[in-house]
XYZ file of C-alpha atoms in Angstrom:
503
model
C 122.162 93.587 128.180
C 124.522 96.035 126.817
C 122.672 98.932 125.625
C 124.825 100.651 123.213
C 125.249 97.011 121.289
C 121.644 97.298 120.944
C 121.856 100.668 119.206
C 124.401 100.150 117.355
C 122.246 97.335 116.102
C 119.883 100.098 114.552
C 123.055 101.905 113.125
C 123.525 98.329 111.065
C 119.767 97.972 110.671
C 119.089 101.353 108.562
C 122.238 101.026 106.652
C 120.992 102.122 103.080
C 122.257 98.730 101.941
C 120.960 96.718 104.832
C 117.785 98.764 104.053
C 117.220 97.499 100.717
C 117.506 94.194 101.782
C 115.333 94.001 104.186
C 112.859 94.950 101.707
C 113.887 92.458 99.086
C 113.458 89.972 101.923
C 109.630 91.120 103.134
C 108.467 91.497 99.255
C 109.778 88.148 98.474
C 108.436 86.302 101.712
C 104.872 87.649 100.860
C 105.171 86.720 97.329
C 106.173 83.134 98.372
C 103.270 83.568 101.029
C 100.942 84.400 98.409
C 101.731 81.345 96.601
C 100.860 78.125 97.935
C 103.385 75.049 98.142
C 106.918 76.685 97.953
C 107.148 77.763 101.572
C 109.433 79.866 102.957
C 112.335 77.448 103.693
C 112.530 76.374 100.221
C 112.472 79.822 98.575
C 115.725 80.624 100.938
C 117.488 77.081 100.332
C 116.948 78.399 96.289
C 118.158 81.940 97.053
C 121.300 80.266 99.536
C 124.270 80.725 96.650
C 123.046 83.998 95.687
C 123.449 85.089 99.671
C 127.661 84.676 99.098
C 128.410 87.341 96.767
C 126.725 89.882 100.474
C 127.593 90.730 103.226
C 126.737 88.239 105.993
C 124.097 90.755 107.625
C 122.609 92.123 104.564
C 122.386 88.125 103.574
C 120.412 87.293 107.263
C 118.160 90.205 107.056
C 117.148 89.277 103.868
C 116.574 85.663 104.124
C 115.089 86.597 108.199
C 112.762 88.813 106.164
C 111.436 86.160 103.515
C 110.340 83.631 106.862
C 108.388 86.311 108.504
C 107.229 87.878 105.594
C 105.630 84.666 104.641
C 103.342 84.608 107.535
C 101.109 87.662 106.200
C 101.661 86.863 102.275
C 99.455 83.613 103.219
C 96.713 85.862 104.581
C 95.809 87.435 101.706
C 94.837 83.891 99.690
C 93.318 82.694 103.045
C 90.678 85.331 103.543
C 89.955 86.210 99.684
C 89.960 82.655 98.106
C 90.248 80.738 100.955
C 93.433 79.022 99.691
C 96.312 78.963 101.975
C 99.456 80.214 100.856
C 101.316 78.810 104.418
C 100.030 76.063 106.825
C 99.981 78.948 109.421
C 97.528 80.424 107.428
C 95.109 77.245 107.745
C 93.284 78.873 110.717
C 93.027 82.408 109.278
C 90.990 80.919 106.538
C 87.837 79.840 108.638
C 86.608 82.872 109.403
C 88.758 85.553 107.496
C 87.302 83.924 104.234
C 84.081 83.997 105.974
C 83.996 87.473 106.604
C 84.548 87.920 102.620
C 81.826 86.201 101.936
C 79.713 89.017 103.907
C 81.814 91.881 102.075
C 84.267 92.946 105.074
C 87.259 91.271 103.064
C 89.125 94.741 103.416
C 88.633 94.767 107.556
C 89.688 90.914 107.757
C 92.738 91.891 106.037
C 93.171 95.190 107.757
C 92.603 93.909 110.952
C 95.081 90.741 110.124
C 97.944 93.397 109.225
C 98.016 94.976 112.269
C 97.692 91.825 114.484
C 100.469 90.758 112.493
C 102.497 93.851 112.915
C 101.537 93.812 116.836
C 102.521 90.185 117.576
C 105.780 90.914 115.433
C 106.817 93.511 116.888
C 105.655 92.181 120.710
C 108.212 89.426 120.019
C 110.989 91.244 118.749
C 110.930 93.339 122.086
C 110.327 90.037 124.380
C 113.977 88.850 122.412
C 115.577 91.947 122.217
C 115.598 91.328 126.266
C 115.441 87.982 126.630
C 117.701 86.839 124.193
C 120.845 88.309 126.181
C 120.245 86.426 129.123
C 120.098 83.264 127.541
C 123.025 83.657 125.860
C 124.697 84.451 128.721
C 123.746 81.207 130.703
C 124.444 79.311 127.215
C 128.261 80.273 127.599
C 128.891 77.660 130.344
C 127.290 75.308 128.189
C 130.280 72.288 127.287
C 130.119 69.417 125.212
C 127.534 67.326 127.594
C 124.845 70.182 127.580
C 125.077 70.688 123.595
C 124.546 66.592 123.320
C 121.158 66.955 125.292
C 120.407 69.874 124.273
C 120.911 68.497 119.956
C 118.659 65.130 121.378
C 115.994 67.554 122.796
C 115.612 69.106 119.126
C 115.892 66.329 117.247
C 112.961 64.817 119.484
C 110.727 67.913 119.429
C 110.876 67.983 116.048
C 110.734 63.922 114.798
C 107.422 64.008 117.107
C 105.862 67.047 115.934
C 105.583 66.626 112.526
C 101.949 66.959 111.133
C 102.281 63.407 110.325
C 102.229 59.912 112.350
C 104.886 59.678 114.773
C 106.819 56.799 113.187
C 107.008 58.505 110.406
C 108.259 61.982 111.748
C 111.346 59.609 113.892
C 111.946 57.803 110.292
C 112.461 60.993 108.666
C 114.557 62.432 111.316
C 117.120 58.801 111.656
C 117.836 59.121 107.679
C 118.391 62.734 108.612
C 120.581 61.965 111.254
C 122.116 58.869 108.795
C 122.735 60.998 105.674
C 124.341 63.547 108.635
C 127.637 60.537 109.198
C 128.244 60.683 105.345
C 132.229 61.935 105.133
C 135.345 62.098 107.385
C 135.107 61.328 110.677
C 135.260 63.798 112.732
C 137.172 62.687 115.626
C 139.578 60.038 113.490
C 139.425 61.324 110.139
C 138.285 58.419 108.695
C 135.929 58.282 105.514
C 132.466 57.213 105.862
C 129.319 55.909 103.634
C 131.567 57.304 100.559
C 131.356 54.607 98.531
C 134.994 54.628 97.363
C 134.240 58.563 95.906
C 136.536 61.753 96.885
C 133.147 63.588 95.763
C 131.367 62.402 99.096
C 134.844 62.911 101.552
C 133.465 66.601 102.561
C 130.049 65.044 103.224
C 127.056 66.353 101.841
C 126.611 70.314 101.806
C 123.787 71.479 103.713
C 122.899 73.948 100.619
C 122.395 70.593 98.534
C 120.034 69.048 100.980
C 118.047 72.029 101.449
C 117.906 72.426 97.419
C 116.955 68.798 96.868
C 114.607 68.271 99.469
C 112.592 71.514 100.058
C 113.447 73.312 96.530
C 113.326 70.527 93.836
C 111.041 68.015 96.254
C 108.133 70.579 96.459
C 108.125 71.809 93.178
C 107.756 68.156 91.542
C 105.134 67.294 94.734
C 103.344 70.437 94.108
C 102.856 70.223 90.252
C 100.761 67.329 90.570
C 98.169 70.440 91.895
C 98.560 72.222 89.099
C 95.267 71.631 87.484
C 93.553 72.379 90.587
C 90.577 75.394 89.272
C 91.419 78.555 90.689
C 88.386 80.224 92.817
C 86.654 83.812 91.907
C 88.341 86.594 93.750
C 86.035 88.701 96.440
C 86.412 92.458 96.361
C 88.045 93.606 99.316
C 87.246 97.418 99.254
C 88.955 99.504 102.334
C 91.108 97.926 104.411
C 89.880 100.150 107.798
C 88.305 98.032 110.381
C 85.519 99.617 112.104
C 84.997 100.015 116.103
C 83.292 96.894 116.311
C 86.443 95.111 114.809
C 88.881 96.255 117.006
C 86.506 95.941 120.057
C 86.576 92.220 119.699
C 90.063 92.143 118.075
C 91.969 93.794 120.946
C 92.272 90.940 123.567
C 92.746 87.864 121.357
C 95.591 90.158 119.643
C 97.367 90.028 123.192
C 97.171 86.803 123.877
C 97.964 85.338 120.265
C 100.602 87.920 120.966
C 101.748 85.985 124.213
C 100.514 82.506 123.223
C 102.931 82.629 119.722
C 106.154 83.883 121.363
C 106.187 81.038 124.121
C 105.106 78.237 121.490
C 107.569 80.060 118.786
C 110.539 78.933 121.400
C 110.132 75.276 121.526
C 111.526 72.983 119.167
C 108.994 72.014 116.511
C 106.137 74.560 117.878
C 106.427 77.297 115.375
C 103.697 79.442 113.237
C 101.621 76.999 112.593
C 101.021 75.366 116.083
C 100.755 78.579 117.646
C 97.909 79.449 115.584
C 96.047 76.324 115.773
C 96.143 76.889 119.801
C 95.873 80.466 119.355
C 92.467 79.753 117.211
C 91.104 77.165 120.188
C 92.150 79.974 122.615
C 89.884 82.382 121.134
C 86.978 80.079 120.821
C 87.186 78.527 124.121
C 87.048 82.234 125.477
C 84.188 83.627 122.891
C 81.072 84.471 125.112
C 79.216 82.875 121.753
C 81.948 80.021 120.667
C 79.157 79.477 117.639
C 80.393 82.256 115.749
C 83.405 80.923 115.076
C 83.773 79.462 111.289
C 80.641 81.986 110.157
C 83.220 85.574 110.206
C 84.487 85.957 113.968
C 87.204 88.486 113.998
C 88.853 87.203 116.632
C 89.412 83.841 114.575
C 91.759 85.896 112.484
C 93.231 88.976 114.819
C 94.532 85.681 116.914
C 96.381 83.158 114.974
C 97.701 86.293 112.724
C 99.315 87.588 115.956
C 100.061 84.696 117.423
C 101.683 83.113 114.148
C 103.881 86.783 113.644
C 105.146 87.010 117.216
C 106.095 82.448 116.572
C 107.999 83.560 113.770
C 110.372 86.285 115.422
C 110.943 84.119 118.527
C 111.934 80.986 116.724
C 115.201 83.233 116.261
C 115.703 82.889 119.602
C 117.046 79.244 120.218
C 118.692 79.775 116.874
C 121.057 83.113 117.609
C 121.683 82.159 121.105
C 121.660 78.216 121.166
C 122.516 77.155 117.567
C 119.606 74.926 117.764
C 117.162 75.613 114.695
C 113.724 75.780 116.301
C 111.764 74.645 112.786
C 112.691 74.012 109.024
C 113.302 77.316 108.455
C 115.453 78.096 110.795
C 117.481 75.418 110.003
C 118.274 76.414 106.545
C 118.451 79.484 108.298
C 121.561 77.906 110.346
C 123.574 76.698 107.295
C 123.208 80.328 105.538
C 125.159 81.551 108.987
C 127.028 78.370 108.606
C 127.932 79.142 104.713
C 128.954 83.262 105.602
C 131.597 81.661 108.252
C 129.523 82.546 111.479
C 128.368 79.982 114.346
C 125.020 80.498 115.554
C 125.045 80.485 119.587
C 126.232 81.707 122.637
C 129.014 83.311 121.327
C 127.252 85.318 118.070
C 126.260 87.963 120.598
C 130.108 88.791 121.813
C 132.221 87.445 118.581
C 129.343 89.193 115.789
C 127.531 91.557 118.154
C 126.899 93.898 114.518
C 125.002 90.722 112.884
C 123.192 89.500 115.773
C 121.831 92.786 116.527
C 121.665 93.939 113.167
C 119.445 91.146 112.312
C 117.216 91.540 115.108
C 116.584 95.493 115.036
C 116.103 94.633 111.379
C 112.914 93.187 112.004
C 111.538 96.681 113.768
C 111.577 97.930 110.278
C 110.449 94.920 108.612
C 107.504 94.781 110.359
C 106.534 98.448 109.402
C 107.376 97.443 105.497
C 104.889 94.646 105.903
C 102.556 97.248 107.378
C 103.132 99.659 104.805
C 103.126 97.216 101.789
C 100.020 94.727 102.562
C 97.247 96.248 101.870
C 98.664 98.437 98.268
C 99.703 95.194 97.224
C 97.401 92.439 97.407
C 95.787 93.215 94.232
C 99.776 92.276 92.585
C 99.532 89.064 94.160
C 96.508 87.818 94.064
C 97.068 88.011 89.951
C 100.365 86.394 90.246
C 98.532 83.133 90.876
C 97.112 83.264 87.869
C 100.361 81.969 86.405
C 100.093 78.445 85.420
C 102.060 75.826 87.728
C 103.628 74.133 84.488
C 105.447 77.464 83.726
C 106.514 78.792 87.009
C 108.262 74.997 88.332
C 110.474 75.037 84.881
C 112.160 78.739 85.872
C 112.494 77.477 89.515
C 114.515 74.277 88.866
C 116.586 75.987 86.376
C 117.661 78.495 88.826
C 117.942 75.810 91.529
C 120.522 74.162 89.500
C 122.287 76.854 88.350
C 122.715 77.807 91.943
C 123.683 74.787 92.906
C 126.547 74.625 90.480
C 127.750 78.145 90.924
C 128.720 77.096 94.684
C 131.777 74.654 93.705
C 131.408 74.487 89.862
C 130.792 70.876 90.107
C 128.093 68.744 88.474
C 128.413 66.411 90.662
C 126.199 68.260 93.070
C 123.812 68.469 90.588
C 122.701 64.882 90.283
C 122.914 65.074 94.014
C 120.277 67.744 94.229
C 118.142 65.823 91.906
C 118.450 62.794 94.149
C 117.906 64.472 97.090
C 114.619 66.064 95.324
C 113.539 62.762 94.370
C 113.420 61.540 97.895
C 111.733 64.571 98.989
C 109.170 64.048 96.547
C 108.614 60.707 97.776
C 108.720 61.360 101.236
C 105.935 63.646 100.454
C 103.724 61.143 98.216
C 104.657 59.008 101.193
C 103.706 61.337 104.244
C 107.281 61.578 105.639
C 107.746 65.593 106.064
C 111.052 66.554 104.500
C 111.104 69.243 107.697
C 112.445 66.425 110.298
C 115.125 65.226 107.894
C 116.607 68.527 107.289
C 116.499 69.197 111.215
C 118.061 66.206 112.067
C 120.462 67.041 109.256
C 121.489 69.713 110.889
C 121.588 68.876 114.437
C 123.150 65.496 113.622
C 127.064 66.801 113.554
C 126.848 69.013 116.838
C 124.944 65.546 117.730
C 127.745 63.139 117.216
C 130.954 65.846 118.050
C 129.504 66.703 121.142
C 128.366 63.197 122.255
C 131.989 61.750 121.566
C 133.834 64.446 123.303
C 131.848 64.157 126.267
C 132.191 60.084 126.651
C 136.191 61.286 125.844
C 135.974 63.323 129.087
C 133.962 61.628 131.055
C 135.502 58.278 130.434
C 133.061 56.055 128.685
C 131.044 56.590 131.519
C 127.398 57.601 130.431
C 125.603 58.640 134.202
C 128.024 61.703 134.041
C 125.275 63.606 131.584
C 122.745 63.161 134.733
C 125.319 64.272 137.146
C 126.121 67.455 136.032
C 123.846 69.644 137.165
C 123.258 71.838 133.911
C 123.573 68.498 131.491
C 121.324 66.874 134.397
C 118.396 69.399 134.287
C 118.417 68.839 130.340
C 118.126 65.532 130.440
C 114.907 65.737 132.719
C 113.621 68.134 130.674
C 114.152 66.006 127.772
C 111.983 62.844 129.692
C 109.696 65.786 130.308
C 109.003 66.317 126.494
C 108.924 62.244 126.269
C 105.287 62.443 128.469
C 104.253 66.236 127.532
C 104.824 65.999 123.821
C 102.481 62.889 122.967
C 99.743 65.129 124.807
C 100.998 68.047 122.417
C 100.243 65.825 119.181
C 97.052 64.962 120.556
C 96.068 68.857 120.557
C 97.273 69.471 117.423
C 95.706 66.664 115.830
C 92.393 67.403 117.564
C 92.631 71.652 116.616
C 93.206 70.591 112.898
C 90.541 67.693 112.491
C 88.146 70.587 113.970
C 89.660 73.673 111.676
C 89.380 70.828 108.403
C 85.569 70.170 109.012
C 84.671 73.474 108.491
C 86.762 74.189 105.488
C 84.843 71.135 103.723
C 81.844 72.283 104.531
């Protein structure tokens, strides 16, 4: 690791502009937090053209901020109305709610900003030295190891979506389908145009993302919008007692641990690692019966562990180029869009971004810190505004987005086709997030699987017989036994955290 890369990192990081920002980025993400549906990786496909009037590192810190500044804005609906801003949240709002209920509101929320700031900031040091190294093996990576490496994503991902299998591999194909549409990209030749010059370039990735997670949730989630809005708890001080931290400590550490590791992996992410994060903590409890009636460890766990997933996804993005979750993905076409590759080479070619970004997330974290607790009383009124008035503003300034990229209104019907299949692969229960994934992985996919039957000579063992290539593909049949036992987990740690919140 080259140390004064690092700190120069920081010089980037507390640039004034860089600064600012970074703030934009955390206020935003716990707005979007605060409000349930959007999501994260549909307020930064909307916010995607505004990102090319900046610089490309004030751009990444910001949009870097909105992801993990969603993880906390979701707390603050979980534990005082029990509504879930994020699915990472789910969890939080078992016993964090619960504790409301008994007037420690203000501890359950002090207690989950510092477990959030912990596991944050616990991650970004685990990167900060682990991230080097893996970008340093990634540089002898060729075509071969990029195809298995694109195969291993897409399969992560297709299989662990929150819905059926099937449907999680159907979402990812038409992903990988709508991917081809264009010029070849070994012969040149158009492809699925239909006879139009408007499709020759293929579909932009800022189109997709607009369609699918901006225009698709908003008409999905409007069909909510009559859904009666719950009484809000006070919440008085936000200082957890001795108590609170006595039984908060441990399960901080290893939601801490348990996130980064599951943050990693293709298709883990926030949400996972607080669902196993949450069946950690009860599995340990000396009195597991507590759980669900105001255990603090039921929230100091999955808010750490869901923090610490959301710093670490970074990692497979910066040094791989392999989006780790939906967000990260739309993540990977903002780099894309500001004319810098994500992977092994970001470190050496656009060592001020890749640090910048990182060290960023130091003072991030501290924001979040800071701003949490002063303003939860600011967002908990902003869901008072009504559904019917808040999706009209968004579309508009989806589509004016959309149009400012290439001044073309062709794009425009595009996004509203795009949006209408994302609102039917929701009615559906096809998750948009495998698409866009597949999407994205899809051209690395196909370039790197041609090239590599190019050298190799049509002959497909080759992949097993290199030894780098080789290892990936028996990691890859790995994930084909480990990650049915994975969905089984998941399934089982959200049937039991759904029973309780019907009760």
């Amino acid at each position: 690791m080259d140390l004064s890369s690092v700190l120069s990192g920081f010089a980037v990081a507390f640039e004034p502009q860089n600064l600012l920002f970074c703030l934009i980025g955390v206020t935003v993400g716990m707005l979007i937090g605060v409000l349930p549906g959007l999501g994260p990786a549909a307020t930064i496909a909307i916010l995607l053209p505004i990102t090319y009037s900046l610089e490309p590192t004030a751009a990444v810190i910001m949009l870097a901020g909105i992801f993990y500044g969603a993880q906390y804005g979701g707390t603050i609906t979980s534990v005082l109305l029990r509504m879930p801003g994020e699915a990472s949240s789910v969890v939080t709002a078992l016993d964090g709610h619960a504790l409301a209920r008994k007037g420690e509101a203000g501890p359950a929320l002090g207690v989950a900003a510092v477990a959030s700031f912990i596991g944050g900031t616990a991650s970004i040091l685990l990167l900060t030295f682990i991230a080097p190294a893996l970008a340093g093996a990634a540089l002898a990576f060729g075509p071969a190891e990029y195809t298995v490496l694109a195969l291993i994503g897409i399969f992560l991902v297709g299989t662990l979506g929150s819905g059926s299998l099937w449907k999680s591999a159907a979402a990812a194909a038409l992903g990988l389908l709508i991917a081809t549409v264009g010029l070849d990209p070994i012969l040149g030749t158009p492809r699925f145009t239909f006879g139009t010059d408007q499709l020759a370039d293929g579909i932009d990735f800022t189109i997709v993302a607009m369609g699918l997670f901006g225009v698709g949730e908003i008409l999905y989630n409007l069909e909510h919008r009559d859904r009666p809005q719950p009484a809000v708890p006070a919440f008085g001080r936000a200082i957890p007692g001795r108590l609170h931290w006595l039984r908060s400590r441990a399960a901080i550490l290893r939601g801490s641990v348990t996130g980064f590791v599951l943050g990693i992996l293709p298709g883990g992410g926030a949400t996972m690692s607080s669902l196993v994060s949450y069946a950690v903590e009860k599995r340990v409890a000396k009195d597991p019966s507590r759980f669900g009636k105001g255990a603090v460890e039921g929230v100091a766990g999955p808010e750490s562990a869901n923090n610490a997933a959301a710093t670490s996804s970074f990692i497979p993005l910066l040094t791989l180029g392999i989006p780790a979750n939906a967000t990260m993905a739309v993540l990977f076409g903002a780099l894309m869009l500001q004319g810098i590759t994500p992977g092994p080479g970001l470190m050496t070619e656009h060592p001020d971004v890749f640090w910048g970004v990182v060290n960023s997330m130091y003072v991030g974290n501290l924001l979040l810190l800071a701003l949490s607790i002063p303003l939860i009383g600011v967002f908990v009124r902003m869901l008072k505004v009504r559904p019917g008035v808040l999706a009209p503003l968004t579309v508009v300034i989806t589509m004016l987005g959309v149009y400012s990229i290439r001044n073309n209104a062709f794009d425009m019907l595009l996004v509203i086709a795009l949006g209408l299949l994302g609102y039917g692969m929701r009615k559906l229960g096809f998750e948009p997030g495998p698409f866009v994934l597949a999407f994205v992985l899809g051209s690395l996919l196909e370039a790197s699987f041609r090239r590599s039957m190019r050298i190799f000579g049509g002959d497909v063992t080759e992949f097993v017989q290199r030894p780098v290539s080789g290892s990936l593909v028996a990691v890859l049949v790995l994930t084909a036994v480990i990650v049915p036992v994975l969905r089984k987990v998941r399934t089982r740690q959200s049937g039991a955290a759904e029973q309780p919140a019907a009760q």
